[in-house]
Short mmCIF file of C-alpha atoms in Angstrom, two decimals:
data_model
loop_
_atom_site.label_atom_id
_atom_site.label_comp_id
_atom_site.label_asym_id
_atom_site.label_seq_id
_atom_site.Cartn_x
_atom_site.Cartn_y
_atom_site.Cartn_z
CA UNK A 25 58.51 -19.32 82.24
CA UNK A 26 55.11 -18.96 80.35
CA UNK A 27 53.74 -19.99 77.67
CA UNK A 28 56.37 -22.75 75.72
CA UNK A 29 59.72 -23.72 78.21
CA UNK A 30 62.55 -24.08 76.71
CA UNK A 31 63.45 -27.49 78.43
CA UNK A 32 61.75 -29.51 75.56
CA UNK A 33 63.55 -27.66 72.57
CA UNK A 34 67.24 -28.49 74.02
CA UNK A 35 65.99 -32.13 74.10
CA UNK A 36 64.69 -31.99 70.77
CA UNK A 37 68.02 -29.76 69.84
CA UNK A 38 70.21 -32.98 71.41
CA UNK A 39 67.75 -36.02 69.68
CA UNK A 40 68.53 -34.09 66.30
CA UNK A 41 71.76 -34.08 66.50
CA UNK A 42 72.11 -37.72 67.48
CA UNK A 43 69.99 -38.67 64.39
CA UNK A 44 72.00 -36.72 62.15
CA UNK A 45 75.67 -38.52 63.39
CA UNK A 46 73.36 -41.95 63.10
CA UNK A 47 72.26 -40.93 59.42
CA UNK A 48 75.53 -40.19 58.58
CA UNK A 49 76.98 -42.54 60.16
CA UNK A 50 74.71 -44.81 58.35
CA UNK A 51 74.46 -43.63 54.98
CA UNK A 52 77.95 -42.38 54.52
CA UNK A 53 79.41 -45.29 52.99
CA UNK A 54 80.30 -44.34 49.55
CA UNK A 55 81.83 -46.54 47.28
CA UNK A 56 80.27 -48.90 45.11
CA UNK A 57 76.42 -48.63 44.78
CA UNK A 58 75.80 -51.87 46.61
CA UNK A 59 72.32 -52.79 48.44
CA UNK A 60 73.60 -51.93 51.65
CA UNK A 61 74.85 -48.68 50.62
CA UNK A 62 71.44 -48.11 49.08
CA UNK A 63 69.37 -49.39 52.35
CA UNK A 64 72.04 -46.83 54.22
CA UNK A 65 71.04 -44.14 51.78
CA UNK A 66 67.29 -44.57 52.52
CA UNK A 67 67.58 -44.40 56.07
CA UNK A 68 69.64 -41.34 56.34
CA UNK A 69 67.25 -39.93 54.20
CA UNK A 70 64.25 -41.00 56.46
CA UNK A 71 66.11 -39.35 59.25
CA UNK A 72 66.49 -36.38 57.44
CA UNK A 73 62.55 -36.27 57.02
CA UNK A 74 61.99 -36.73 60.96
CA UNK A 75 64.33 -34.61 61.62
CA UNK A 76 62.42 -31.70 59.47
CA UNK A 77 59.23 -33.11 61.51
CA UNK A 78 60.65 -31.88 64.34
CA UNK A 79 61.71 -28.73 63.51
CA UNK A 80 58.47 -28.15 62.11
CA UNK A 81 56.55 -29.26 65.16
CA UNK A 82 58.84 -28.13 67.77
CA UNK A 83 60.87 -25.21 66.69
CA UNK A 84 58.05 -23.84 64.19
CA UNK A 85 55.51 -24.00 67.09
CA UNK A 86 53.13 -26.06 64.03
CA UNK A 87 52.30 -28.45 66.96
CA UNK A 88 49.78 -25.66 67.77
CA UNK A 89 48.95 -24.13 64.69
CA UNK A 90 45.76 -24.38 62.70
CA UNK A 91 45.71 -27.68 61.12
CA UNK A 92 45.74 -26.63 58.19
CA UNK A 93 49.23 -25.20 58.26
CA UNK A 94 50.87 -28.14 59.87
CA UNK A 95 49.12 -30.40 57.65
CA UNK A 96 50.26 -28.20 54.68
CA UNK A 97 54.28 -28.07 56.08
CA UNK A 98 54.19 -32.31 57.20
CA UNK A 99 52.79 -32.64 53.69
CA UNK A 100 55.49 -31.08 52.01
CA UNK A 101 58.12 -32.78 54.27
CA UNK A 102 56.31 -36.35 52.89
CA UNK A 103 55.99 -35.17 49.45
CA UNK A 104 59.80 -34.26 49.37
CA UNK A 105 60.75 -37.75 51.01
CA UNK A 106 58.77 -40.10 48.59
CA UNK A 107 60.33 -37.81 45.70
CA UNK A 108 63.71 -37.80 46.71
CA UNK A 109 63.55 -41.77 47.63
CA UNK A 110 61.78 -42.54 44.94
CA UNK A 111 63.95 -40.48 42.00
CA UNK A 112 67.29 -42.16 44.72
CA UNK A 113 66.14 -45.59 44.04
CA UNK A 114 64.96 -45.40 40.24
CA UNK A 115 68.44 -43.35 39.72
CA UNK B 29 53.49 -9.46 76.48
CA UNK B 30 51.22 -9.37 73.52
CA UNK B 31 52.65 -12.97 72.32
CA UNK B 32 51.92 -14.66 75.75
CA UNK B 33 48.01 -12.64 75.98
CA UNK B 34 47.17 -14.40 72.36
CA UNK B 35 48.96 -17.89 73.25
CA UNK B 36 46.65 -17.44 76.44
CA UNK B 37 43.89 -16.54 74.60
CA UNK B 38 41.46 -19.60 74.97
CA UNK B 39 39.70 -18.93 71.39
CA UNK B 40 43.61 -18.49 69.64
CA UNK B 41 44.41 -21.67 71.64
CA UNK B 42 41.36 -23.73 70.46
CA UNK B 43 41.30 -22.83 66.68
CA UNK B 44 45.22 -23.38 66.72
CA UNK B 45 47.81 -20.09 66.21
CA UNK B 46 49.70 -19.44 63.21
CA UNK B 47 53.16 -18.33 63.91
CA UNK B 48 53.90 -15.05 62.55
CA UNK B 49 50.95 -14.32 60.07
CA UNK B 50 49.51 -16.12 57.16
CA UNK B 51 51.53 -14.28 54.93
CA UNK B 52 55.04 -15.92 56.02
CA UNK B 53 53.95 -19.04 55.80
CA UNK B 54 52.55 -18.26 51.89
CA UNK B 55 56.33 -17.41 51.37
CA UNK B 56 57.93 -20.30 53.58
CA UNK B 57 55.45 -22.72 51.45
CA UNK B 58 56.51 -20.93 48.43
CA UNK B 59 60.19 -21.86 48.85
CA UNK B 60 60.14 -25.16 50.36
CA UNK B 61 58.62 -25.69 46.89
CA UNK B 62 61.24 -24.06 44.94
CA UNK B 63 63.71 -26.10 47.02
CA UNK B 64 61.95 -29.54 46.44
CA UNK B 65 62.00 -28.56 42.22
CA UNK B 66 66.08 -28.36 42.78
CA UNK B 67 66.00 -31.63 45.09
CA UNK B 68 63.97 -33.37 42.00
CA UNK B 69 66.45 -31.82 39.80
CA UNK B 70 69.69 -32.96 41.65
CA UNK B 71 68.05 -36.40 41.00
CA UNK B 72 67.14 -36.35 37.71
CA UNK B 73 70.79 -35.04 37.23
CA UNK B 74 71.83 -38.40 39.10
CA UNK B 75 70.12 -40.45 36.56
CA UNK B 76 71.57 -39.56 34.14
CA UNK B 77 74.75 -39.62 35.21
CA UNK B 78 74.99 -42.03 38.54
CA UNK B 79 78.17 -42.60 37.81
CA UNK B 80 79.88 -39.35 37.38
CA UNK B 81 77.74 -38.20 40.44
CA UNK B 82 79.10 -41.28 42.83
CA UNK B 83 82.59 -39.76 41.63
CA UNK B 84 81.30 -36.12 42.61
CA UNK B 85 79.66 -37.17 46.03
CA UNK B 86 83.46 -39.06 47.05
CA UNK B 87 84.81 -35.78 46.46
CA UNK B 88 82.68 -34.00 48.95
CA UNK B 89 83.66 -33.97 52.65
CA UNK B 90 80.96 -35.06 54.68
CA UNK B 91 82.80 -33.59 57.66
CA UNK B 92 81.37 -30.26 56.26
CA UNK B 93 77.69 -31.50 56.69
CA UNK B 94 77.83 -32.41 59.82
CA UNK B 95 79.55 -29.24 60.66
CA UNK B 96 76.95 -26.85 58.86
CA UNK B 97 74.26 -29.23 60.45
CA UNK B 98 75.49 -29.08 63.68
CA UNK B 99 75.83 -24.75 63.54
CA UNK B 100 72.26 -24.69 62.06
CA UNK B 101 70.13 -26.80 64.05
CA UNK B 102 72.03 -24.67 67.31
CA UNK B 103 71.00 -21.80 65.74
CA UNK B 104 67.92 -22.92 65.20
CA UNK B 105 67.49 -23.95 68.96
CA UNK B 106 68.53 -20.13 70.21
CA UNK B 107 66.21 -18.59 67.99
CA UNK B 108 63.53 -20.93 69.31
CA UNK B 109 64.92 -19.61 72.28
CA UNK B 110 65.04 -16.58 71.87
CA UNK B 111 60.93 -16.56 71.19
CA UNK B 112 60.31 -18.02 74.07
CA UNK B 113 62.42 -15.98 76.31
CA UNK B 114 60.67 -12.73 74.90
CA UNK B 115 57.18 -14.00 75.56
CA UNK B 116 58.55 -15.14 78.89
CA UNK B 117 59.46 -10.84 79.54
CA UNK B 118 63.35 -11.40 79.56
CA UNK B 119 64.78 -9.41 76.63
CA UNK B 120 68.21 -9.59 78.05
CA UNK B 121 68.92 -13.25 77.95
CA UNK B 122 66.16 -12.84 74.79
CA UNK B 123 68.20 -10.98 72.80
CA UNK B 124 71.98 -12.85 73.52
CA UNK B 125 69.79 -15.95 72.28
CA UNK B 126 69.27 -13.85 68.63
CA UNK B 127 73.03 -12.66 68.88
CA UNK B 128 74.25 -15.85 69.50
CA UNK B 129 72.22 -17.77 66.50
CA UNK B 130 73.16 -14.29 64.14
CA UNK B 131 76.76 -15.75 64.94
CA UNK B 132 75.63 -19.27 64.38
CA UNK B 133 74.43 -18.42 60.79
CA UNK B 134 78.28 -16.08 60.25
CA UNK B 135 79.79 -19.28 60.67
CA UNK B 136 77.66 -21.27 58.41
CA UNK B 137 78.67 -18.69 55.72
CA UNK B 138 82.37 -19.22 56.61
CA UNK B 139 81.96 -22.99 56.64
CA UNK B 140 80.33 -22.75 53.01
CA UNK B 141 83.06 -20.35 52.01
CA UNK B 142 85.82 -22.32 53.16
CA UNK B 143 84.00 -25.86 51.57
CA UNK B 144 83.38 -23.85 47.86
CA UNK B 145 87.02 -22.53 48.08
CA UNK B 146 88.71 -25.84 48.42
CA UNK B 147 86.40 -27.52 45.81
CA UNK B 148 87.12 -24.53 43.42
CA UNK B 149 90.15 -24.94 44.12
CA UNK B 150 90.77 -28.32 43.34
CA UNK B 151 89.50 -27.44 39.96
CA UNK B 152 85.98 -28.59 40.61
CA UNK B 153 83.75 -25.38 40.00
CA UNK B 154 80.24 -24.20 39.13
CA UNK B 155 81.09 -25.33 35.70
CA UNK B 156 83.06 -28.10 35.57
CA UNK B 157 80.61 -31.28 35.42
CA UNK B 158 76.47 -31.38 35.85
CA UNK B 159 77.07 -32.99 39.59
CA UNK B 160 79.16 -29.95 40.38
CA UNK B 161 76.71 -27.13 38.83
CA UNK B 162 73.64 -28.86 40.72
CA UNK B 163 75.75 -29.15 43.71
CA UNK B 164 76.42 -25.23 44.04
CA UNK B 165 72.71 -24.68 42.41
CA UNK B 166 71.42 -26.60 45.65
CA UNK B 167 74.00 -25.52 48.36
CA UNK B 168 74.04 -21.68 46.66
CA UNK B 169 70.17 -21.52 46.70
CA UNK B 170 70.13 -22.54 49.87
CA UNK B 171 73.01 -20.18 50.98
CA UNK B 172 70.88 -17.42 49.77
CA UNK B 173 68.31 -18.04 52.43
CA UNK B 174 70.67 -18.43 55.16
CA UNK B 175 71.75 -14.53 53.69
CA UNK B 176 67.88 -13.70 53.64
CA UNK B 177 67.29 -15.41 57.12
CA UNK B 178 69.87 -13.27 58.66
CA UNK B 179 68.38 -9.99 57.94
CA UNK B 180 64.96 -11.44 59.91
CA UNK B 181 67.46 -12.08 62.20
CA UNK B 182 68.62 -8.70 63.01
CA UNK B 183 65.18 -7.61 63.04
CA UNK B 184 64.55 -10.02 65.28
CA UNK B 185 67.09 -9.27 67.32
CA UNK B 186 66.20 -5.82 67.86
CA UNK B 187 62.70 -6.41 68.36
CA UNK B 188 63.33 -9.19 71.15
CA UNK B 189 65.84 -6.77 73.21
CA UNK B 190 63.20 -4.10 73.85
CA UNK B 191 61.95 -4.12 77.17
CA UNK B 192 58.81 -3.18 76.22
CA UNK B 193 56.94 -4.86 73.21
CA UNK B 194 56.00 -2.76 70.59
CA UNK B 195 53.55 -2.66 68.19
CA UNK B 196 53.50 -5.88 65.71
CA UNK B 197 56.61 -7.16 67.29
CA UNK B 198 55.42 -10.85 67.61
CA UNK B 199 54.38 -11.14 63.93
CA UNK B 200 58.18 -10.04 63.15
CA UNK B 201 59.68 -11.69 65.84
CA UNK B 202 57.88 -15.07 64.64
CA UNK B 203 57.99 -14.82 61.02
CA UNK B 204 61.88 -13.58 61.10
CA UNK B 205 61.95 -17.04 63.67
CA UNK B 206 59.93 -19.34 61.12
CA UNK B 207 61.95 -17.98 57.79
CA UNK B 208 65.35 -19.04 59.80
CA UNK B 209 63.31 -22.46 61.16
CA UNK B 210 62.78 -23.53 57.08
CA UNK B 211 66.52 -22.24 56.18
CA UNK B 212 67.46 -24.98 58.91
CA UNK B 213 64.38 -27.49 57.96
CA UNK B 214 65.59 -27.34 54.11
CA UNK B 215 69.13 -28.30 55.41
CA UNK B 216 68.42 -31.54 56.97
CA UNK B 217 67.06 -32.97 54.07
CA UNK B 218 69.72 -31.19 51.90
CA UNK B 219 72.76 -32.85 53.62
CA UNK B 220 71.53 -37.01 52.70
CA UNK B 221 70.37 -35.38 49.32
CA UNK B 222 73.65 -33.75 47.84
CA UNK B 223 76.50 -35.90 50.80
CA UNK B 224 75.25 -39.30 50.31
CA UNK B 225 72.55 -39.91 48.09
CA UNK B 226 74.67 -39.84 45.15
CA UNK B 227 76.56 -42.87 46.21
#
């Protein structure tokens, strides 16, 4: 095929879904708000923000974008995840 | 194929190529920010409240997350697809790639349905605490992209299945594919917000 193959999208496509069973596999324990529970939290959280990496950089194409753009989207991504982990752990 | 002569194109290639056009990604930009106002929001809702939103989160089934999660980041991975087997000249397989993430993002509506019914139904509604009306704030919001995503997805979907490529047919093809690639991006950081962060 030219251009981008679809080979390394499915394995990105099976790597997400694996993180997101681990993250909620890992930050599912509700209950009472215990340290563990909040360590849990935080790393589903972080897995949600990779996983939006690699969306961004694989299925967006921003791997091979201007900089600019991908530097404006992987921003964002690292804006949202010191907001929401920050506002999770002060809440 | 136009796509695959600018992807080729050595000066495209070394100044980096914008998916779509500059304009989808002022809108994409434009809503992740929206989004990331009602992620602060959920949160500050939290705070003040950690306890009645612990009680809210147990009521949620995760089970649903994974589910939506699972349906969106497939759909996410034909429309990718789907792209990629247009540049490649194969609108057949091209465009069964489009249909099949079009019924990818049906069943994410159904799934949402369903979820909203049984909560509603179990007396918790839009209205009945702050953890519940930030809950269908997020999850509604959101649900209103997947709706907007799937109309780019019909017009990608016809514009992929022509055997010949017409005129501005990769800046629809890849902005209707980037619009659907944020719906999915948004939801991955959506399902530890609202399904476990409030624990």
């Amino acid at each position: 095929m030219s251009g981008r193959g679809l080979r390394r999208a499915a394995i990105v496509w099976v790597a997400l879904l694996a993180l997101t069973v681990i993250g909620v596999a890992v930050g599912g324990e509700h209950g009472a708000a215990s340290p563990a529970t909040r360590v849990g939290v935080v790393v589903a959280l972080t897995l949600g923000a990779a996983k939006a990496v690699a969306i961004a950089l694989e299925f967006m194409e921003l791997d091979v974008a201007p900089a600019l753009l991908r530097r404006l989207v992987l921003g964002w991504i690292a804006v949202a995840w010191t907001a929401i982990v920050a506002l999770y752990l002060a809440g | 194929m136009a796509a695959t002569a600018t992807r080729r194109d050595p000066e495209a290639r070394g100044a980096g190529r914008v998916p779509g056009e500059p304009g989808t990604w002022v809108l994409v930009l434009g809503e992740m920010t929206l989004f990331l106002a009602l992620f602060v929001a959920f949160l500050v809702g939290r705070a003040d409240d950690p306890e009645l939103f612990a009680a809210g989160t147990d009521r949620l089934e995760v089970g649903f997350g994974l589910a939506d999660t699972a349906i969106l980041l497939t759909s996410s991975l034909l429309v990718a697809a789907a792209v990629r087997l247009h540049r490649a000249g194969r609108p057949v397989p091209a465009a069964r790639s489009a249909a099949a993430a079009g019924l990818c993002a049906l069943l994410f509506v159904v799934s949402k349905a369903v979820e909203w019914a049984g909560h509603a139904g179990d007396g918790d509604g839009p209205t009945a605490d702050p953890f519940w009306t930030l809950y269908y704030t997020v999850t509604g919001m959101h649900l209103l992209h997947v709706l907007v995503g799937s109309l780019g997805l019909v017009l990608l979907h016809r514009r992929v299945r022509r055997p010949t490529g017409g005129p501005g047919d990769r800046v629809v093809i890849e902005g209707a594919a980037s619009y659907w690639h944020m719906v999915d991006l948004l939801w991955v950081l959506i399902l530890p917000l609202v399904y476990l962060a409030s624990a």
